[in-house]
Coordinates of C-alpha atoms in Angstrom, one line a residue:
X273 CA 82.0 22.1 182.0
X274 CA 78.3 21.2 181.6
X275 CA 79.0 17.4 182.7
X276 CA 80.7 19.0 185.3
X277 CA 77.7 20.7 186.8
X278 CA 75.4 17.9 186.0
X279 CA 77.2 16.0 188.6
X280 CA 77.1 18.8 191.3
X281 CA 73.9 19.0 190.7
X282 CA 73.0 15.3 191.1
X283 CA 75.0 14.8 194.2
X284 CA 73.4 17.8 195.9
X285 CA 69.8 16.3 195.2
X286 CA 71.1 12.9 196.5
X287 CA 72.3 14.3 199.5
X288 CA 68.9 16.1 200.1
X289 CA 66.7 13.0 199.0
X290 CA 68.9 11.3 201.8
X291 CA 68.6 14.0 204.6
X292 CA 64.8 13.8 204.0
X293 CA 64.9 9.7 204.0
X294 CA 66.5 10.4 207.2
X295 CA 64.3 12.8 208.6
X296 CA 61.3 10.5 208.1
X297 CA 63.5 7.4 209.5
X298 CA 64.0 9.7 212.8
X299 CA 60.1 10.4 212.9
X300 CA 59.5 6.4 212.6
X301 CA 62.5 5.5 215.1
X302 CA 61.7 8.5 217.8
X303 CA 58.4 7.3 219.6
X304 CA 57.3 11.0 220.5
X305 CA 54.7 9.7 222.5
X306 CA 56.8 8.9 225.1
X307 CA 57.9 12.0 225.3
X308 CA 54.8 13.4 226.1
X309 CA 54.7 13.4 229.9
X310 CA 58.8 14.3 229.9
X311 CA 57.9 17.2 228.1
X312 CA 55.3 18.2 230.3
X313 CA 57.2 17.3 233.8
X314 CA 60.2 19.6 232.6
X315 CA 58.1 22.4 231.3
X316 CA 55.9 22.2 234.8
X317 CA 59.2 22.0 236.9
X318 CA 60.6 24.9 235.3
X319 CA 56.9 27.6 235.1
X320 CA 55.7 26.4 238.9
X321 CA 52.5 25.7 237.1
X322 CA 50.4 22.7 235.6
X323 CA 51.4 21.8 231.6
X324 CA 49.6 19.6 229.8
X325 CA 50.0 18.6 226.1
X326 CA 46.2 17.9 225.0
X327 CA 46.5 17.8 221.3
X328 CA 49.1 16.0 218.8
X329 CA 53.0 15.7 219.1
X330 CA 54.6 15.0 215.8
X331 CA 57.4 16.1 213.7
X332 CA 58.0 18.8 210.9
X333 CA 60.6 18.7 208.4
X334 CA 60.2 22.2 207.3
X335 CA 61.4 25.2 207.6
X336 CA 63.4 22.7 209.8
X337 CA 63.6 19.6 212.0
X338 CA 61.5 20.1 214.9
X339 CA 58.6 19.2 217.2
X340 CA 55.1 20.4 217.3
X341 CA 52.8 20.3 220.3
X342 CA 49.4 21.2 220.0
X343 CA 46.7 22.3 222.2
X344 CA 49.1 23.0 225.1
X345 CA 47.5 24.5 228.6
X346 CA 48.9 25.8 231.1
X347 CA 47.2 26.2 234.8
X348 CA 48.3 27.8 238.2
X349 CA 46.2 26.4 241.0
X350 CA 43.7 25.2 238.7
X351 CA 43.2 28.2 237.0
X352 CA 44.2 28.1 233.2
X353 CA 46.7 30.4 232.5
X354 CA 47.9 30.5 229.3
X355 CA 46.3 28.4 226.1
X356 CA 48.7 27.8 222.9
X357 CA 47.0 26.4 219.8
X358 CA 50.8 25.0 218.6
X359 CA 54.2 25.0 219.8
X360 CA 57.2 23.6 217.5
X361 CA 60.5 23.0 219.0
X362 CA 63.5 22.9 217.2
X363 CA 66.0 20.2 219.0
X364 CA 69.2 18.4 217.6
X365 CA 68.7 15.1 216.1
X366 CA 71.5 13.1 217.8
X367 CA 70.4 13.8 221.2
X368 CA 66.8 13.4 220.1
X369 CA 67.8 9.8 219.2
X370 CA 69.6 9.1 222.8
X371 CA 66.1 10.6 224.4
X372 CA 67.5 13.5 225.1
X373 CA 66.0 17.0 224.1
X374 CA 68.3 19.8 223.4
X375 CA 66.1 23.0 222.0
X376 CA 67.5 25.4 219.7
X377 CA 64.5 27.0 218.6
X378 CA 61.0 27.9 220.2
X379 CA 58.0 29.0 218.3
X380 CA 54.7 29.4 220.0
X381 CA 51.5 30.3 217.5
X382 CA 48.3 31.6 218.5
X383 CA 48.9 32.1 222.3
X384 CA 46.4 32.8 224.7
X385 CA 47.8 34.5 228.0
X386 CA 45.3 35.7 230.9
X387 CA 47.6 37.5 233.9
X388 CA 45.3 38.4 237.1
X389 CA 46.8 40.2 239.9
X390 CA 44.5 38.6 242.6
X391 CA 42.7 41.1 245.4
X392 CA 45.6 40.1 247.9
X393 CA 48.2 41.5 245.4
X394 CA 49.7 38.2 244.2
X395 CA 49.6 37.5 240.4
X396 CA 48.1 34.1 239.3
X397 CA 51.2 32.8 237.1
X398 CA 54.5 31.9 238.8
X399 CA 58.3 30.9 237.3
X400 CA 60.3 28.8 239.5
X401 CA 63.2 28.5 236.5
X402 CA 63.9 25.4 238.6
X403 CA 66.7 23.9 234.9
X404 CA 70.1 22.9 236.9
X405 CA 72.5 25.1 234.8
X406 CA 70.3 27.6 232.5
X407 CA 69.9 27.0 229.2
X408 CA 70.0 29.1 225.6
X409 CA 67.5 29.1 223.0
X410 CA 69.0 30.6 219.9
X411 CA 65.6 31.9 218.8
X412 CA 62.0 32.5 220.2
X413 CA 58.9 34.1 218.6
X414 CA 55.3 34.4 219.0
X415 CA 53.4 34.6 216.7
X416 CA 49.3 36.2 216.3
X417 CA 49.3 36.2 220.7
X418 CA 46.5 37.6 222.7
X419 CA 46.7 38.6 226.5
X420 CA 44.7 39.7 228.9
X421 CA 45.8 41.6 232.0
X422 CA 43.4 41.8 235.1
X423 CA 43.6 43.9 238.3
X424 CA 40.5 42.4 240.2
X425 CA 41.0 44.5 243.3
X426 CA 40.9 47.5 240.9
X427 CA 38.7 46.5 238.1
X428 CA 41.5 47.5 235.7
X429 CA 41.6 45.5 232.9
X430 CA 43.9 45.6 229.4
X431 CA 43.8 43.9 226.6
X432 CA 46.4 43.1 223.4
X433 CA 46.0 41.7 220.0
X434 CA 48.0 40.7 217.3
X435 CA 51.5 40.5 219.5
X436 CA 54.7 39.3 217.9
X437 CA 57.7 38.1 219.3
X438 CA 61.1 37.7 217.8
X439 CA 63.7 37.2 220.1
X440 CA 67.4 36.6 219.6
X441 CA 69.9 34.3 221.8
X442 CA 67.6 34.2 224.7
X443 CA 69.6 32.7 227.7
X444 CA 68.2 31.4 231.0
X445 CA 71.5 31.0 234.0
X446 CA 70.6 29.2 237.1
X447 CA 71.9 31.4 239.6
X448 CA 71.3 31.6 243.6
X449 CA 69.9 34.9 243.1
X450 CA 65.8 34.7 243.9
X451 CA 65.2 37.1 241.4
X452 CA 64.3 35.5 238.1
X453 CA 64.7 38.7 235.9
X454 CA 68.7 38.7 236.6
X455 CA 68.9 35.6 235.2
X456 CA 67.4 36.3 231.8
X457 CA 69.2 37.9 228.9
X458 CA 68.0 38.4 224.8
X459 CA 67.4 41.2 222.5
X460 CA 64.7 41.1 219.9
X461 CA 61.9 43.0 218.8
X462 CA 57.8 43.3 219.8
X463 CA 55.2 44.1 218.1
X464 CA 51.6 44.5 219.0
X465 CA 48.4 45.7 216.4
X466 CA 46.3 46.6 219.4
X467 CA 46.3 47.9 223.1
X468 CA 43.3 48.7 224.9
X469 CA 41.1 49.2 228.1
X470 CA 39.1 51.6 229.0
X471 CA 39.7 54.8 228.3
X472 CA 42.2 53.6 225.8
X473 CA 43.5 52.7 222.4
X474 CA 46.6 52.2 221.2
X475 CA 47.9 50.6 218.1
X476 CA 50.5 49.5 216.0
X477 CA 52.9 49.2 218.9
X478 CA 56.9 48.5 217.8
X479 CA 59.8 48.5 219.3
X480 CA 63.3 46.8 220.0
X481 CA 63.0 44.8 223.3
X482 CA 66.2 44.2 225.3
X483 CA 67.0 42.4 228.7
X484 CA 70.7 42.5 230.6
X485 CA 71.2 41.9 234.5
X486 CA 67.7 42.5 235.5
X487 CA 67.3 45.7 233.1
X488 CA 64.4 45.7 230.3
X489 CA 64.3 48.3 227.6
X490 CA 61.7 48.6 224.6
X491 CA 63.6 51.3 222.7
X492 CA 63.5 52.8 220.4
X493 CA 59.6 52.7 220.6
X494 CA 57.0 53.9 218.2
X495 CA 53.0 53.5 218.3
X496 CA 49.5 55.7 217.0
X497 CA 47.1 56.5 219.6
X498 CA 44.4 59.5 218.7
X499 CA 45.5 60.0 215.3
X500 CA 49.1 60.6 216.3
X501 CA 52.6 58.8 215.7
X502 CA 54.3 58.3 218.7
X503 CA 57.7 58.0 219.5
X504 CA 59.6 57.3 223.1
X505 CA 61.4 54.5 224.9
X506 CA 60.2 52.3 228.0
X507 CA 63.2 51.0 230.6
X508 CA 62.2 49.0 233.9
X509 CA 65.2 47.9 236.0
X510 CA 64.2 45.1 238.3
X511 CA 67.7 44.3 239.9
X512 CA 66.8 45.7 243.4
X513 CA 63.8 44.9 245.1
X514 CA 61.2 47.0 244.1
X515 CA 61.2 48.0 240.5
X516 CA 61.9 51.2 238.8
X517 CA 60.0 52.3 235.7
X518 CA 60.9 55.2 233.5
X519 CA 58.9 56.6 230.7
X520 CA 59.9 59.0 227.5
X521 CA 57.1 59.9 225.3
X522 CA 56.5 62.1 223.0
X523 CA 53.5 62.4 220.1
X524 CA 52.5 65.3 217.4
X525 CA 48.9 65.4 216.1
X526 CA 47.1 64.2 219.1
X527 CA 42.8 64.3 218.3
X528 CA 41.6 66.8 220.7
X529 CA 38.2 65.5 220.3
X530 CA 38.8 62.4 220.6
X531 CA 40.8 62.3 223.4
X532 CA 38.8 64.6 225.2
X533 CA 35.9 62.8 224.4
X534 CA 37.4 59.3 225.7
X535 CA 37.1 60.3 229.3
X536 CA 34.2 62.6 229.5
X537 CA 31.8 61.9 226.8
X538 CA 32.1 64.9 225.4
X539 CA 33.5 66.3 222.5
X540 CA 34.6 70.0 223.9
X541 CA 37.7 70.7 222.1
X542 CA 38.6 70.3 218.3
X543 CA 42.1 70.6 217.0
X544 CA 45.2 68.8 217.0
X545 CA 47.7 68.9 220.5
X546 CA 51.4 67.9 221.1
X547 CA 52.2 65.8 223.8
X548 CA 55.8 64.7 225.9
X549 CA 56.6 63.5 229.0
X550 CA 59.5 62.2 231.2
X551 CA 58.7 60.5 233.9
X552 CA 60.0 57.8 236.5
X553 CA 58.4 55.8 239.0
X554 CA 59.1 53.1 241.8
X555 CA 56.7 50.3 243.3
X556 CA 55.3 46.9 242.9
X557 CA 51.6 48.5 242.9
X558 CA 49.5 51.3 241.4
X559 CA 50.1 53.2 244.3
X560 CA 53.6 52.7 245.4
X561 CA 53.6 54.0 241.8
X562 CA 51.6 57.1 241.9
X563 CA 53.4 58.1 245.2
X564 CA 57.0 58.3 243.6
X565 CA 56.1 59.5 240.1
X566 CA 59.2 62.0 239.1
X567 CA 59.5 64.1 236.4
X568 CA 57.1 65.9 234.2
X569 CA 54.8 66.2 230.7
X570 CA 53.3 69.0 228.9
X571 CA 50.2 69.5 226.6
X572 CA 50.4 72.2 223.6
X573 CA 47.7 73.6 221.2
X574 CA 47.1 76.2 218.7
X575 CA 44.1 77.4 217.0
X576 CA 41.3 74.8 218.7
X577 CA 38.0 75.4 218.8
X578 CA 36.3 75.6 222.3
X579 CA 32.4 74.1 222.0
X580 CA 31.3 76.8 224.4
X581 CA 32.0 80.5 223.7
X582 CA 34.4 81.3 226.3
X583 CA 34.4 85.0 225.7
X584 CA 30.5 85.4 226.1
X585 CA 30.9 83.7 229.6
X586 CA 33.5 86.3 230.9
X587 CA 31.7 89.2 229.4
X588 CA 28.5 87.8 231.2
X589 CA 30.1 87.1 234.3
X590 CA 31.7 90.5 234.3
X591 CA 28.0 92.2 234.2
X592 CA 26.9 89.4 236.7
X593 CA 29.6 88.0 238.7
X594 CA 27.1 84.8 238.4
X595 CA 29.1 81.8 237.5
X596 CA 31.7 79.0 238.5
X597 CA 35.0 80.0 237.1
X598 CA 36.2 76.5 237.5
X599 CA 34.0 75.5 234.9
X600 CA 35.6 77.7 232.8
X601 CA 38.8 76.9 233.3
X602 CA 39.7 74.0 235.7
X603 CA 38.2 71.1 233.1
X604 CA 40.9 72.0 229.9
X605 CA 43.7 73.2 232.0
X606 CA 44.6 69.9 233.2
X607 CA 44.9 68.7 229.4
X608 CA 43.4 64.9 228.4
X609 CA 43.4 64.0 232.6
X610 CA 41.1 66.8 233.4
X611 CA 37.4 64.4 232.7
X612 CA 39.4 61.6 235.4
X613 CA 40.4 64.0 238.1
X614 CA 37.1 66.1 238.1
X615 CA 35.4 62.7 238.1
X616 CA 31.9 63.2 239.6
X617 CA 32.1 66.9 239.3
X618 CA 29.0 68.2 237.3
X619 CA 30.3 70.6 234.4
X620 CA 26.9 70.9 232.6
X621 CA 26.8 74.8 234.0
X622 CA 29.4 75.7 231.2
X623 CA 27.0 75.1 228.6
X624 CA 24.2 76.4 230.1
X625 CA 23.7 79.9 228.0
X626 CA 26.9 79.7 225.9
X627 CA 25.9 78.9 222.4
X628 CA 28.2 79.0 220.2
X629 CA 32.7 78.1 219.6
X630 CA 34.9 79.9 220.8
X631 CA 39.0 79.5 218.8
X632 CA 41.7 78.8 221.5
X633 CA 44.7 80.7 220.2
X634 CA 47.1 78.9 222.6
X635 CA 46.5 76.5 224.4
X636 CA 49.6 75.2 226.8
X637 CA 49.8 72.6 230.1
X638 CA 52.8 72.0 231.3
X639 CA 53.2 70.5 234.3
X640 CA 56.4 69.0 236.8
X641 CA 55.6 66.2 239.1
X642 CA 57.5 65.2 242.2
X643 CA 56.8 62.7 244.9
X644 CA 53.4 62.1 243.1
X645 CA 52.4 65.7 243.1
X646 CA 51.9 67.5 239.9
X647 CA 53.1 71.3 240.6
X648 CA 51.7 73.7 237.3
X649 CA 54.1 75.2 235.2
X650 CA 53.0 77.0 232.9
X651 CA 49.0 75.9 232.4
X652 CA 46.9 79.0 230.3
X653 CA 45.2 79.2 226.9
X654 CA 43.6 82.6 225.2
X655 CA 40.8 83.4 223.2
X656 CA 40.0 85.8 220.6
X657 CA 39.4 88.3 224.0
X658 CA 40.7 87.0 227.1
X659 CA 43.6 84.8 228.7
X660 CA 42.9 82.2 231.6
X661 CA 45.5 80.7 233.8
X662 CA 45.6 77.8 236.4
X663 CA 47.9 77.7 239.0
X664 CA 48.1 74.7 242.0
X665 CA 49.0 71.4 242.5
X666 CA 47.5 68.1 241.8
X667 CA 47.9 65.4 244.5
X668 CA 48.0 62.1 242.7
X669 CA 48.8 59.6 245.7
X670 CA 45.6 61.2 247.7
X671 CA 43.7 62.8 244.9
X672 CA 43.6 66.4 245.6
X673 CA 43.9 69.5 244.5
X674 CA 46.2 71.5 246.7
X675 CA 45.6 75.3 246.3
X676 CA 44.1 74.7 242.7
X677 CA 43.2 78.3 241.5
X678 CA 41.7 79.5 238.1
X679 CA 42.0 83.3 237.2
X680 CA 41.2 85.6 234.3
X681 CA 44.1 87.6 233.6
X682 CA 44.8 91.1 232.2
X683 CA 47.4 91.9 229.8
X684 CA 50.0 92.4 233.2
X685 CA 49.2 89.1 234.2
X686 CA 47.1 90.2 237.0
X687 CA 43.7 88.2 238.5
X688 CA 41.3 90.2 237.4
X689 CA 38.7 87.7 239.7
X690 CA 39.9 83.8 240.5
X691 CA 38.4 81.2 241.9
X692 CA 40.2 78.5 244.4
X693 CA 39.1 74.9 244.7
X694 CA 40.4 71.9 247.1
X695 CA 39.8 68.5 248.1
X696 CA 38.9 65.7 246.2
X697 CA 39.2 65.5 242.5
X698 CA 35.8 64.4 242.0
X699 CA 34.5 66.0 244.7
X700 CA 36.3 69.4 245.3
X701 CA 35.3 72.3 247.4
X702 CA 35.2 75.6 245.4
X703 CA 35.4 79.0 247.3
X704 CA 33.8 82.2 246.5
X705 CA 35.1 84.4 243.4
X706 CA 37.3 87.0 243.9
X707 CA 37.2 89.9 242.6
X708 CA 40.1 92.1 242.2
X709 CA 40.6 95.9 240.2
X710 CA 40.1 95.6 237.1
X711 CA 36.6 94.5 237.3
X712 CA 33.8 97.2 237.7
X713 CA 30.1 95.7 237.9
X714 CA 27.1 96.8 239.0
X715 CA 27.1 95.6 242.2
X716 CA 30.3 97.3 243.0
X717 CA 30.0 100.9 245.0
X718 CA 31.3 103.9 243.5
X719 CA 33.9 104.6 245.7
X720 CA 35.2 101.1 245.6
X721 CA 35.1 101.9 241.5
X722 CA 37.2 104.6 242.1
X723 CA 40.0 102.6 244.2
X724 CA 39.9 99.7 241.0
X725 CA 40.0 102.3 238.7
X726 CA 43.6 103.5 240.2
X727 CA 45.2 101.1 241.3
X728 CA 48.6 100.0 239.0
X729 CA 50.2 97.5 240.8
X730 CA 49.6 93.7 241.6
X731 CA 51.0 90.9 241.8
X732 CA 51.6 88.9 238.5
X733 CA 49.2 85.5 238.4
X734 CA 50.3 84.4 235.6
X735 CA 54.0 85.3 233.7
X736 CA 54.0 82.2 231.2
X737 CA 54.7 81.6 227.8
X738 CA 50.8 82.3 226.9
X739 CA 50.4 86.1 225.2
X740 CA 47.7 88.1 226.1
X741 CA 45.3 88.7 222.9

């Protein structure tokens, strides 16, 4: 029995010292060289775009047989594209010897991608796919990439570290169809350490990434942004002509500091918020996007601390009647987007005589969105005192506010006084206060204290899910 193993084991070694004799034979016979510019007219033919092999071609023997190119650029118009430090190809040998190059495996380490959507709208990279008869690559992954994505019309710019690739049985069919996402099909995974620009940090991204007649998913999909695990899927169908986006999201834990302090600077609220939001979306730009945004998210608090003490404003203002409600109110109701739609607006008056914190009991922003236009929900928080409600809509596609109001409500629900504001986000008009029953100050007449004093009924404000202390 021993003797017996012996010999298996002696003709398994022989058979791998002659696969590697071979293997080194194939390097020696194959001139890669000449395969150089080959390489480099097929790979230019098939991207629209310029390749060039600038470093070394050789041959590795391990993990498996295959190719490596190194120092490979890639240029559209002149303008380098993508950079990849080495590329190994995994081919079959028979066809290798016959000058032939049939890939079974793609690996691309350290890439470098830059994607600029120029000021006329085009971007800078193109894919012709221009291989008679497709072609499947059993696996493709990318390992350690880095892109860069630049809107130069917009100045928007995002940038990725650390992305990985895995990708399964991608295929490639040469169809008559113009639209080069039908023709693709895989399923793999992604995964991406950091995603940022600027008002923006997100890391750890994973997910499962799919494509199927022109459909893309990244489900299920997890990340951290603020402190916070989030969870949601991602699905863009680009079989029709303009593409269609739609977005599931949802996160626990949220920094309320630092997301607050992200867009404005400042660090107004403390505490932890819950976020979700379901939302689709149409268009080839930022604002074909904006204009068909459908659906709807919502922001959720308890127990923050406010850096201003809310309270000690409405009690002054009550005495006074002296003071901009929209800086009491407008700025949080509108959860992390309020600093980027009251861009430009000066909110320095809120802590102008407000020393102190004030603890938000409840804070909740929930919001639905059609046609680009947010419509508020339910959007109120209380204090330890006092309960303040927005009501209005938020014009994304023309950045308004459409009938925006902010109002300190009694324990009916009732305005005690409000304040309206339109136009502009960054710019918006705000109208006088108004001051409704419930409010007696000095500057009111006696008989009109008497009329406050009796009147019941009014009109509810606010009727949402926010108690009155």
């Amino acid at each position: 029995m021993a003797t017996l193993k012996k010999k298996i084991l002696y003709i398994a070694l022989l058979l791998l010292g002659i696969f590697i004799a071979g293997m080194i034979a194939v390097s020696f016979i194959v001139d890669l060289k000449a395969y150089r510019s080959a390489v480099e007219s097929t790979a230019s033919d098939f991207l629209g775009m310029e390749v060039r092999i600038k470093g070394d071609i050789g041959i590795d023997l391990i993990p498996r047989f295959s190719i490596s190119l190194k120092d490979v650029h890639v240029k559209n118009e002149g303008t380098e594209v993508a950079e990849v430090g080495k590329i190994k190809i995994g081919v079959k040998i028979i066809p290798l010897l016959k000058r032939e190059i049939k890939i079974t495996e793609l690996r691309l380490l350290n890439p470098n991608f830059l994607v600029e959507k120029i000021r006329d709208g085009r971007l800078n990279i193109t894919v012709r796919g221009a291989v008679p008869g497709g072609f499947t690559i059993r696996r493709l992954t990318v390992s350690d990439g880095r892109g860069v994505y630049l809107d130069r019309k917009s100045e928007r710019k995002i940038e990725m570290e650390g992305v990985d690739f895995d990708i399964r049985n991608f295929s490639y069919e040469q169809t008559g169809d113009e639209n080069i996402f039908k023709k693709v099909s895989f399923s793999g995974t992604v995964r991406c350490k950091k995603m940022s620009g600027k008002n923006f940090r997100i890391d750890d991204v994973e997910s499962g990434l799919t494509a199927q007649d022109g459909t893309f998913s990244l489900s299920p999909l997890s990340l951290r942004a603020l402190g916070a695990l989030g969870k949601g899927r991602v699905t863009i169908i680009s079989s029709g002509q303009i593409p269609v986006f739609a977005v599931s999201l949802q996160a626990s834990g949220l920094n309320a500091e630092r997301l607050f302090a992200s867009f404005s600077g400042r660090s107004v609220l403390r505490g932890s918020l819950d976020f979700s939001s379901e939302l689709e979306m149409r268009g080839k730009n930022w604002y074909e996007l904006k204009r068909t945004m459908d659906g709807g998210f919502a922001f959720s608090g308890r127990n923050l601390t406010l850096s201003v003490d809310l309270d000690k404003l409405i009690a002054a203002y009550e005495k006074s009647q002296n003071f901009n409600l929209v800086d009491m109110g407008a700025f949080f109701f509108v959860g992390p987007m309020g600093a980027v739609l009251t861009k430009g607006y000066d909110f320095a008056g809120i802590y102008k005589g407000a020393r102190g914190e004030s603890t938000v009991r409840r804070l909740v922003s929930r919001w639905r969105i059609e046609n680009g236009i947010a419509d508020a929900e339910d959007v109120a928080l209380s204090t330890q005192g006092n309960r303040v409600a927005f009501r209005g809509k938020l014009d994304f596609t023309r950045s308004r506010y459409l009938n925006a109001t902010v109002a300190v409500v009694d324990k009916r629900g009732c305005a005690k006084f409000s304040q309206q504001l339109r136009g502009p986000f960054g710019r918006p008009r705000i109208e006088k206060v108004n001051v409704f029953g419930s409010i007696v100050g000095p500057f009111v007449g006696l008989i009109e204290r008497a009329k406050r004093i009796f009147i019941r009924d009014c009109k509810a404000f606010y009727s949402g899910s926010v108690a009155h202390p």
